[in-house]
Amino acid sequence: MITMTFMLKSFAVENIKIVTDGGQPISEKELSKWQYTIYPDGRNLPEGEGTALQGKAIYNAQCMACHGESGNNGIGPRLVGKQGYQNNSKNVLMTMSVGAWPHATTIFDYIRRAMPHYAPKSLTDEQVYALTAYILNLNGLIAKDEKLDNVALSKIQMPNESIAINMWEQEVNTQK
């Protein structure tokens, strides 16, 4: 297997010329948008705030086409559900809902990094707080007028938090 891999790499190098102009160097400003991780305890959450009431309009414009009108009936993964899994489905990734996520901060981080799927990182922090609030409201975890910011978000208890293993916490404890 090692020999075959070596041969394939050699073949590619010897017989295929890849022509590229090298693209454009990424600016420090662009790089800064990708540089940080939001931890389960809320570290690195940006300033800003939003409510589910604000998030509904953003959801309808940016998310509903994939996730459905109520967050559980679209072509994309479910966003609503207490236990996180639909009955009678064999596709775990498509049926995991927000209820399966152990930390509300992870929802914010995911939306901020990857949504909407056709234009990731296009939402402002205020829009991401509002969308996170809307999804948490759809799951009955916060009120529709409850303001979500970096302090409030890190305090939300998710339904499956107690059965999840927090690898971030274990990493921090082993470094001490």
XYZ file of N, CA and C in Angstrom:
528
model
N 0.829 -1.204 0.000
C 0.000 0.000 0.000
C 0.864 1.255 0.000
N 1.937 1.227 0.791
C 2.840 2.382 0.841
C 3.471 2.594 -0.532
N 3.890 1.507 -1.159
C 4.505 1.598 -2.475
C 3.529 2.194 -3.482
N 2.289 1.740 -3.438
C 1.282 2.227 -4.378
C 1.027 3.723 -4.169
N 0.926 4.135 -2.928
C 0.712 5.553 -2.635
C 1.868 6.375 -3.172
N 3.090 5.863 -2.958
C 4.269 6.573 -3.460
C 4.232 6.685 -4.976
N 3.831 5.596 -5.626
C 3.778 5.599 -7.085
C 2.746 6.607 -7.590
N 1.598 6.657 -6.939
C 0.568 7.597 -7.366
C 1.039 9.038 -7.214
N 1.713 9.323 -6.105
C 2.218 10.681 -5.909
C 3.266 11.014 -6.955
N 4.129 10.061 -7.233
C 5.161 10.292 -8.234
C 4.544 10.514 -9.600
N 3.554 9.709 -9.934
C 2.871 9.839 -11.222
C 2.261 11.227 -11.348
N 1.591 11.639 -10.286
C 0.940 12.943 -10.331
C 1.971 14.053 -10.525
N 3.092 13.948 -9.885
C 4.104 14.990 -9.985
C 4.763 14.982 -11.361
N 5.026 13.780 -11.890
C 5.766 13.686 -13.145
C 4.904 13.937 -14.384
N 3.616 13.586 -14.341
C 2.810 13.632 -15.558
C 1.734 14.713 -15.592
N 1.474 15.354 -14.512
C 0.419 16.365 -14.500
C 1.016 17.704 -14.083
N 0.811 18.676 -14.888
C 1.254 20.020 -14.536
C 0.055 20.796 -14.012
N 0.168 21.264 -12.812
C -0.903 22.061 -12.223
C -0.506 23.524 -12.365
N -1.339 24.241 -13.059
C -1.048 25.647 -13.297
C -1.994 26.479 -12.433
N -1.434 27.330 -11.642
C -2.247 28.211 -10.804
C -1.533 29.544 -10.666
N -2.319 30.539 -10.440
C -1.684 31.846 -10.215
C -1.425 32.075 -8.729
N -1.776 31.065 -7.924
C -1.498 31.159 -6.485
C -2.555 31.906 -5.703
N -3.519 32.482 -6.374
C -4.582 33.175 -5.663
C -4.083 34.466 -5.024
N -4.870 34.952 -4.077
C -4.525 36.197 -3.401
C -4.192 35.881 -1.955
N -3.185 36.515 -1.407
C -2.907 36.300 0.023
C -4.096 36.769 0.861
N -4.381 36.029 1.924
C -5.482 36.419 2.811
C -5.016 37.581 3.689
N -5.896 38.538 3.863
C -5.543 39.698 4.685
C -5.705 39.355 6.169
N -5.062 40.127 7.011
C -5.199 39.933 8.459
C -6.653 40.119 8.891
N -7.365 41.037 8.248
C -8.771 41.279 8.574
C -9.618 40.051 8.259
N -9.393 39.441 7.091
C -10.135 38.228 6.724
C -9.779 37.081 7.660
N -8.507 36.941 7.958
C -8.050 35.861 8.830
C -8.648 35.984 10.229
N -8.812 37.207 10.699
C -9.326 37.405 12.061
C -10.750 36.880 12.221
N -11.520 36.794 11.110
C -12.889 36.269 11.184
C -12.909 34.774 11.475
N -11.814 34.082 11.181
C -11.768 32.623 11.332
C -10.927 32.174 12.509
N -10.312 33.087 13.209
C -9.270 32.737 14.154
C -9.723 32.265 15.519
N -10.925 32.449 15.921
C -11.226 32.067 17.284
C -12.376 31.085 17.408
N -12.289 30.345 18.481
C -13.284 29.341 18.805
C -14.089 29.829 19.997
N -15.362 29.563 19.957
C -16.207 29.876 21.098
C -16.321 28.618 21.939
N -15.924 28.696 23.174
C -15.889 27.542 24.057
C -17.256 27.324 24.713
N -17.501 26.093 25.200
C -18.785 25.802 25.855
C -19.110 26.749 27.008
N -18.093 27.230 27.711
C -18.361 28.137 28.839
C -18.572 29.587 28.400
N -18.535 29.854 27.116
C -18.811 31.187 26.605
C -17.577 32.019 26.305
N -16.381 31.498 26.610
C -15.179 32.248 26.267
C -15.181 32.577 24.780
N -14.794 33.785 24.453
C -14.678 34.306 23.080
C -16.002 34.689 22.440
N -17.110 34.621 23.178
C -18.350 35.124 22.595
C -18.205 36.627 22.356
N -18.609 37.107 21.188
C -18.463 38.536 20.896
C -19.544 39.367 21.589
N -19.354 40.665 21.559
C -20.378 41.587 22.034
C -21.563 41.519 21.083
N -22.719 41.868 21.575
C -23.913 41.892 20.754
C -25.068 41.278 21.514
N -26.246 41.330 20.914
C -27.426 40.746 21.536
C -28.520 40.568 20.494
N -29.486 39.740 20.844
C -30.620 39.528 19.966
C -31.714 38.774 20.701
N -32.929 38.830 20.156
C -34.060 38.110 20.730
C -34.651 37.181 19.660
N -35.491 36.275 20.118
C -36.170 35.379 19.181
C -37.089 36.170 18.254
N -37.690 37.227 18.760
C -38.551 38.067 17.919
C -37.768 38.636 16.736
N -36.541 39.084 16.993
C -35.682 39.587 15.921
C -35.215 38.442 15.015
N -34.950 37.305 15.627
C -34.424 36.168 14.886
C -35.412 35.542 13.925
N -36.709 35.667 14.200
C -37.718 35.051 13.329
C -37.643 35.597 11.905
N -37.497 36.894 11.757
C -37.413 37.492 10.417
C -36.145 37.021 9.692
N -35.050 36.925 10.414
C -33.791 36.454 9.812
C -33.940 34.985 9.425
N -34.545 34.197 10.310
C -34.770 32.781 10.036
C -35.611 32.611 8.763
N -36.686 33.355 8.684
C -37.567 33.224 7.513
C -36.834 33.569 6.209
N -35.939 34.532 6.258
C -35.216 34.951 5.053
C -34.011 34.059 4.742
N -33.326 33.559 5.769
C -32.052 32.873 5.553
C -32.082 31.355 5.786
N -33.014 30.856 6.591
C -32.936 29.470 7.069
C -34.124 28.597 6.668
N -35.299 29.203 6.547
C -36.534 28.440 6.376
C -36.521 27.558 5.132
N -35.862 27.977 4.068
C -35.850 27.181 2.833
C -35.268 25.796 3.076
N -34.310 25.681 3.973
C -33.688 24.371 4.256
C -34.285 23.689 5.481
N -34.589 24.460 6.521
C -35.001 23.855 7.800
C -36.510 23.842 8.015
N -37.264 24.387 7.075
C -38.718 24.362 7.190
C -39.262 25.486 8.044
N -40.551 25.689 7.924
C -41.208 26.797 8.615
C -41.078 26.707 10.127
N -41.160 25.498 10.670
C -41.110 25.351 12.123
C -39.797 24.746 12.618
N -38.808 24.645 11.741
C -37.489 24.146 12.157
C -37.372 22.641 12.229
N -38.401 21.925 11.807
C -38.317 20.462 11.886
C -38.908 19.748 10.669
N -39.134 20.489 9.618
C -39.770 19.844 8.471
C -39.182 20.281 7.134
N -37.910 20.605 7.106
C -37.275 21.015 5.862
C -36.379 19.937 5.302
N -35.660 20.279 4.247
C -34.734 19.330 3.642
C -33.421 19.266 4.406
N -33.152 20.259 5.243
C -31.938 20.303 6.053
C -32.153 19.666 7.410
N -31.086 19.592 8.208
C -31.209 18.999 9.549
C -32.261 19.699 10.403
N -32.879 18.910 11.271
C -33.885 19.429 12.198
C -33.242 20.370 13.201
N -33.952 21.415 13.546
C -33.490 22.343 14.569
C -34.324 22.256 15.830
N -35.437 21.565 15.757
C -36.357 21.509 16.885
C -36.567 20.060 17.321
N -36.485 19.832 18.612
C -36.733 18.506 19.160
C -36.036 18.343 20.494
N -36.763 17.870 21.485
C -36.191 17.784 22.827
C -35.080 16.746 22.951
N -35.277 15.574 22.383
C -34.292 14.516 22.544
C -33.237 14.536 21.448
N -33.500 15.210 20.405
C -32.501 15.342 19.367
C -32.618 14.342 18.238
N -33.448 13.348 18.343
C -33.554 12.362 17.280
C -35.008 12.130 16.920
N -35.251 12.009 15.612
C -36.599 11.672 15.172
C -36.774 10.167 15.251
N -37.983 9.751 15.446
C -38.279 8.323 15.432
C -38.181 7.794 14.012
N -37.817 6.547 13.890
C -37.809 5.825 12.615
C -36.823 6.365 11.582
N -35.796 7.083 11.976
C -34.810 7.560 11.014
C -33.480 6.857 11.246
N -32.815 6.506 10.169
C -31.515 5.847 10.266
C -30.375 6.833 10.042
N -30.662 8.049 9.642
C -29.634 9.043 9.370
C -29.487 9.961 10.578
N -28.495 9.649 11.403
C -28.314 10.396 12.646
C -27.997 11.869 12.384
N -27.133 12.144 11.415
C -26.751 13.532 11.165
C -27.934 14.383 10.707
N -28.811 13.797 9.909
C -29.966 14.557 9.435
C -31.044 14.706 10.496
N -31.024 13.856 11.508
C -32.092 13.925 12.501
C -31.661 14.553 13.813
N -30.368 14.822 13.974
C -29.944 15.492 15.216
C -30.564 16.878 15.255
N -31.150 17.220 16.340
C -31.705 18.562 16.471
C -30.889 19.334 17.484
N -31.263 20.571 17.663
C -30.579 21.406 18.639
C -30.649 20.785 20.026
N -31.710 20.042 20.294
C -31.848 19.406 21.597
C -30.733 18.425 21.898
N -30.035 17.927 20.876
C -28.931 16.995 21.079
C -27.626 17.713 21.389
N -27.561 18.995 21.185
C -26.322 19.740 21.395
C -26.187 20.049 22.880
N -25.073 19.748 23.485
C -24.942 19.936 24.922
C -24.742 21.371 25.387
N -24.342 22.293 24.484
C -24.061 23.670 24.905
C -24.687 24.662 23.923
N -25.386 25.642 24.445
C -26.011 26.661 23.602
C -24.952 27.488 22.876
N -23.781 27.637 23.471
C -22.715 28.413 22.825
C -22.259 27.747 21.527
N -22.383 26.429 21.455
C -22.000 25.696 20.248
C -22.944 26.023 19.102
N -24.195 26.242 19.409
C -25.168 26.630 18.376
C -24.746 27.963 17.768
N -24.423 28.926 18.642
C -23.962 30.230 18.175
C -22.725 30.071 17.300
N -21.752 29.306 17.781
C -20.486 29.113 17.064
C -20.732 28.486 15.694
N -21.605 27.488 15.647
C -21.890 26.818 14.379
C -22.567 27.761 13.388
N -23.583 28.467 13.848
C -24.280 29.405 12.959
C -23.291 30.451 12.448
N -22.481 30.967 13.340
C -21.537 32.037 12.987
C -20.514 31.573 11.952
N -20.067 30.329 12.092
C -19.047 29.810 11.177
C -19.617 29.305 9.847
N -20.794 28.671 9.895
C -21.213 27.862 8.750
C -22.542 28.235 8.103
N -23.280 29.151 8.660
C -24.604 29.440 8.128
C -24.710 30.869 7.610
N -25.595 31.126 6.662
C -26.294 30.113 5.890
C -25.306 29.357 5.002
N -25.635 28.140 4.663
C -24.666 27.275 3.993
C -24.183 27.851 2.663
N -24.989 28.672 2.010
C -24.587 29.262 0.730
C -23.741 30.527 0.899
N -23.646 31.033 2.143
C -22.838 32.239 2.399
C -22.342 32.232 3.848
N -21.500 31.265 4.224
C -21.040 31.201 5.620
C -20.297 32.478 6.021
N -20.441 32.835 7.282
C -19.799 34.012 7.886
C -20.336 35.328 7.319
N -21.504 35.291 6.731
C -22.074 36.522 6.198
C -22.988 37.219 7.205
N -23.343 36.546 8.295
C -24.241 37.134 9.287
C -23.435 37.951 10.300
N -24.030 39.025 10.776
C -23.385 39.815 11.825
C -23.544 39.091 13.159
N -22.763 39.495 14.145
C -22.888 38.884 15.468
C -24.288 39.113 16.044
N -24.849 40.284 15.795
C -26.214 40.577 16.262
C -27.218 39.615 15.612
N -27.064 39.348 14.323
C -27.966 38.416 13.641
C -27.790 36.994 14.179
N -26.564 36.625 14.482
C -26.322 35.278 15.010
C -26.933 35.136 16.408
N -26.807 36.163 17.243
C -27.471 36.104 18.557
C -28.981 35.962 18.377
N -29.558 36.717 17.440
C -31.004 36.667 17.224
C -31.435 35.290 16.696
N -30.677 34.735 15.763
C -31.011 33.400 15.239
C -30.868 32.326 16.319
N -29.826 32.424 17.110
C -29.638 31.467 18.207
C -30.816 31.565 19.177
N -31.226 32.791 19.486
C -32.377 32.992 20.375
C -33.633 32.382 19.758
N -33.824 32.572 18.459
C -35.022 32.040 17.802
C -35.044 30.512 17.869
N -33.911 29.889 17.596
C -33.843 28.418 17.637
C -34.035 27.915 19.062
N -33.449 28.580 20.023
C -33.652 28.176 21.424
C -35.108 28.358 21.828
N -35.745 29.409 21.319
C -37.170 29.629 21.592
C -38.027 28.543 20.955
N -37.715 28.160 19.718
C -38.468 27.081 19.069
C -38.394 25.791 19.884
N -37.293 25.617 20.612
C -37.109 24.428 21.448
C -37.637 24.617 22.866
N -38.277 25.763 23.120
C -38.859 26.013 24.422
C -37.837 26.287 25.512
N -36.636 26.718 25.137
C -35.585 26.927 26.131
C -35.488 28.365 26.626
N -35.979 29.321 25.837
C -36.031 30.715 26.285
C -37.318 31.344 25.759
N -37.689 32.465 26.366
C -38.883 33.204 25.919
C -38.556 33.981 24.645
N -39.599 34.307 23.859
C -39.363 34.991 22.588
C -38.850 36.416 22.744
N -39.078 37.015 23.902
C -38.578 38.377 24.109
C -37.342 38.409 25.008
N -36.816 37.251 25.362
C -35.626 37.181 26.214
C -34.396 37.608 25.420
N -33.649 38.529 25.978
C -32.460 39.048 25.307
C -31.294 38.086 25.494
N -30.673 37.713 24.390
C -29.539 36.800 24.425
C -28.262 37.587 24.116
N -27.304 37.532 25.028
C -25.995 38.145 24.796
C -24.921 37.177 25.290
N -23.677 37.637 25.358
C -22.590 36.716 25.714
C -22.706 36.166 27.135
N -23.340 36.885 28.028
C -23.518 36.399 29.406
C -24.710 35.439 29.470
N -25.848 35.864 28.925
C -27.060 35.038 28.997
C -26.898 33.720 28.239
N -26.246 33.760 27.081
C -26.088 32.551 26.270
C -25.284 31.478 27.002
N -24.234 31.878 27.678
C -23.383 30.886 28.353
C -24.051 30.279 29.583
N -25.160 30.842 30.036
C -25.860 30.316 31.212
C -27.014 29.367 30.868
N -27.348 29.234 29.607
C -28.482 28.385 29.211
C -28.123 26.912 29.384
N -28.985 26.186 30.055
C -28.797 24.753 30.257
C -29.513 24.000 29.146
N -28.767 23.233 28.378
C -29.344 22.445 27.292
C -29.857 21.115 27.852
N -30.900 20.539 27.220
C -31.503 19.307 27.747
C -30.530 18.133 27.860
N -29.572 18.036 26.963
C -28.647 16.896 26.984
C -27.282 17.227 27.562
N -27.140 18.364 28.203
C -25.831 18.746 28.747
C -25.334 17.748 29.792
N -26.223 17.231 30.599
C -25.801 16.336 31.683
C -25.328 14.969 31.193
N -25.701 14.580 29.988
C -25.270 13.274 29.488
C -24.115 13.381 28.491
N -23.635 14.593 28.253
C -22.536 14.798 27.311
C -21.204 14.856 28.051
N -20.142 14.495 27.369
C -18.794 14.600 27.916
C -18.185 15.879 27.362
N -17.768 16.758 28.253
C -17.175 18.023 27.851
C -15.669 17.843 27.695
N -15.231 17.631 26.463
C -13.802 17.405 26.211
C -12.980 18.673 26.442
N -13.593 19.850 26.271
C -12.874 21.101 26.525
C -12.491 21.182 27.991
N -13.444 20.827 28.854
C -13.200 20.878 30.291
C -12.097 19.896 30.682
N -12.118 18.700 30.117
C -11.086 17.714 30.411
C -9.725 18.211 29.936
N -9.679 18.873 28.804
C -8.418 19.397 28.289
C -7.858 20.459 29.231
N -8.719 21.334 29.720
C -8.284 22.383 30.636
C -7.763 21.758 31.926
N -8.464 20.734 32.447
C -8.047 20.100 33.695
C -6.712 19.361 33.559
N -6.417 18.775 32.411
C -5.145 18.064 32.234
C -3.985 19.030 32.061
N -4.263 20.267 31.679
C -3.198 21.255 31.508
C -2.795 21.894 32.832
N -3.627 21.720 33.864
C -3.305 22.337 35.170
C -2.238 21.555 35.904
